[in-house]
Short mmCIF file of C-alpha atoms in Angstrom, two decimals:
data_model
loop_
_atom_site.label_atom_id
_atom_site.label_comp_id
_atom_site.label_asym_id
_atom_site.label_seq_id
_atom_site.Cartn_x
_atom_site.Cartn_y
_atom_site.Cartn_z
CA GLN T 1 0.00 0.00 0.00
CA VAL T 2 1.32 3.43 -0.96
CA GLN T 3 0.97 6.36 1.42
CA LEU T 4 1.65 10.05 0.90
CA LEU T 5 3.04 11.77 4.00
CA GLU T 6 2.75 15.56 4.04
CA SER T 7 4.51 18.06 6.28
CA GLY T 8 5.27 21.75 6.53
CA GLY T 9 1.90 23.40 7.01
CA GLY T 10 1.23 25.98 9.68
CA LEU T 11 0.32 29.54 10.49
CA VAL T 12 2.12 32.43 8.80
CA GLN T 13 1.54 36.14 8.37
CA ALA T 14 0.67 37.61 5.00
CA GLY T 15 3.80 38.10 2.94
CA GLY T 16 5.54 35.19 4.62
CA SER T 17 6.72 31.85 3.27
CA LEU T 18 6.16 28.17 3.92
CA LYS T 19 7.50 25.02 2.32
CA LEU T 20 5.37 21.90 2.05
CA SER T 21 6.87 18.46 1.60
CA CYS T 22 5.27 15.19 0.58
CA ALA T 23 6.97 11.81 0.66
CA ALA T 24 5.60 8.71 -1.05
CA ALA T 25 6.09 5.61 1.08
CA GLY T 26 5.63 1.95 0.22
CA THR T 27 6.58 -0.32 -2.64
CA ILE T 28 6.91 2.01 -5.64
CA PHE T 29 8.41 1.37 -9.06
CA SER T 30 7.47 4.66 -10.67
CA ILE T 31 5.31 7.76 -10.30
CA ASN T 32 4.18 9.84 -13.26
CA ASP T 33 2.83 13.07 -11.81
CA MET T 34 3.03 14.55 -8.33
CA GLY T 35 1.47 17.73 -7.14
CA TRP T 36 -0.63 19.77 -4.79
CA TYR T 37 -4.29 20.69 -4.57
CA ARG T 38 -5.96 22.86 -1.97
CA GLN T 39 -9.42 23.18 -0.48
CA ALA T 40 -10.67 26.21 1.42
CA PRO T 41 -13.72 25.94 3.70
CA GLY T 42 -16.92 25.69 1.68
CA LYS T 43 -15.06 25.50 -1.63
CA GLN T 44 -14.07 22.76 -4.03
CA ARG T 45 -10.63 21.21 -4.15
CA ASP T 46 -8.54 23.05 -6.74
CA LEU T 47 -5.25 22.45 -8.47
CA VAL T 48 -2.28 24.39 -7.11
CA ALA T 49 0.65 22.90 -9.02
CA THR T 50 1.81 19.65 -10.61
CA ILE T 51 5.11 18.29 -11.85
CA ASN T 52 5.73 15.24 -13.99
CA SER T 53 8.63 12.80 -13.80
CA GLY T 54 10.51 14.82 -16.40
CA GLY T 55 10.20 18.04 -14.45
CA SER T 56 7.51 19.81 -16.46
CA THR T 57 5.32 21.94 -14.25
CA ASP T 58 1.84 23.41 -14.28
CA TYR T 59 0.51 26.10 -11.93
CA ALA T 60 -2.82 27.65 -11.10
CA ASP T 61 -2.89 31.26 -12.30
CA SER T 62 -3.44 32.47 -8.74
CA VAL T 63 -0.06 31.14 -7.56
CA LYS T 64 2.15 31.73 -10.58
CA GLY T 65 5.23 33.73 -9.64
CA ARG T 66 4.74 33.06 -5.92
CA PHE T 67 4.79 29.25 -5.58
CA THR T 68 7.41 26.84 -6.90
CA ILE T 69 6.94 23.10 -7.16
CA SER T 70 9.91 20.73 -7.27
CA ARG T 71 10.51 17.04 -7.05
CA ASP T 72 13.18 14.54 -6.04
CA ASN T 73 12.49 11.39 -8.04
CA ALA T 74 15.07 9.32 -6.17
CA LYS T 75 13.49 10.18 -2.81
CA LYS T 76 9.95 10.04 -4.25
CA GLN T 77 9.24 13.44 -2.73
CA VAL T 78 7.54 16.58 -3.98
CA TYR T 79 7.86 20.05 -2.51
CA LEU T 80 5.91 23.29 -2.70
CA GLN T 81 7.76 26.49 -1.84
CA MET T 82 5.16 29.16 -1.12
CA ASN T 83 6.27 32.79 -1.01
CA SER T 84 4.39 36.07 -0.68
CA LEU T 85 1.53 34.22 0.96
CA GLU T 86 -1.88 35.89 1.03
CA PRO T 87 -4.90 35.25 3.27
CA GLU T 88 -6.62 33.82 0.19
CA ASP T 89 -4.05 30.99 0.22
CA THR T 90 -5.54 29.69 3.48
CA ALA T 91 -6.68 26.11 2.86
CA VAL T 92 -5.96 22.47 3.47
CA TYR T 93 -3.25 21.46 1.02
CA TYR T 94 -3.34 17.91 -0.35
CA CYS T 95 -0.52 16.04 -2.01
CA ILE T 96 -1.38 13.85 -5.02
CA ALA T 97 0.54 11.18 -6.89
CA ARG T 98 -0.77 9.93 -10.22
CA GLY T 99 0.34 7.01 -12.34
CA VAL T 100 1.85 5.18 -9.38
CA ARG T 101 3.08 1.66 -10.18
CA GLU T 102 4.25 -0.64 -7.42
CA TYR T 103 6.01 -2.89 -9.96
CA TYR T 104 6.79 -2.34 -13.64
CA TYR T 105 3.85 -4.56 -14.61
CA SER T 106 1.36 -3.05 -12.15
CA VAL T 107 -1.74 -1.12 -13.01
CA ALA T 108 -1.24 2.56 -12.27
CA HIS T 109 -3.12 4.11 -9.36
CA GLU T 110 -3.73 7.54 -7.92
CA TYR T 111 -3.11 8.41 -4.28
CA TRP T 112 -3.92 11.40 -2.07
CA GLY T 113 -2.36 12.55 1.17
CA GLN T 114 -4.35 13.37 4.29
CA GLY T 115 -3.86 17.10 3.91
CA THR T 116 -1.95 19.77 5.81
CA GLN T 117 -3.45 23.05 7.00
CA VAL T 118 -1.98 26.33 5.80
CA THR T 119 -3.33 29.46 7.47
CA VAL T 120 -2.27 32.94 6.39
CA SER T 121 -3.19 35.78 8.72
CA SER T 122 -3.67 39.34 7.51
#
C-alpha cells in the first residue's frame, strides 16, 4: 500500500513563506505526476501545481510567480515552496501522486495525502 506523508503546514503572516513536503512511502516502481491541490472551507478542491517525472510543471494562475513546485524522483518526494503568501491561500493542502506503479507490470493508481493546513493571517 502506498501512502503520501505531508509536512510543513502551519500559520504564517501575509507576505511570509512556507515550504510543504510530501513523501511517497511503500513499494513504488514509478510515479508519473506529483502535485498539490488545496481546499478552502466551503469550496471545491482546486489544483495548485503539478510536476511530472521529467520536471515539467503546471501552476494555477493564482499562484504563478509566488509558488514553486519541485521534485526529487530518487526520494519520491515533492515540494511546494510558497512565497508572498496571502490570506486567500488559506486552505488544506493535499498532495497527489498519479500514475503510481508498485512494480513495472502493475496497473497505475492515484493516491492522495491526508492534507496539511496552511493558514495565512492578515
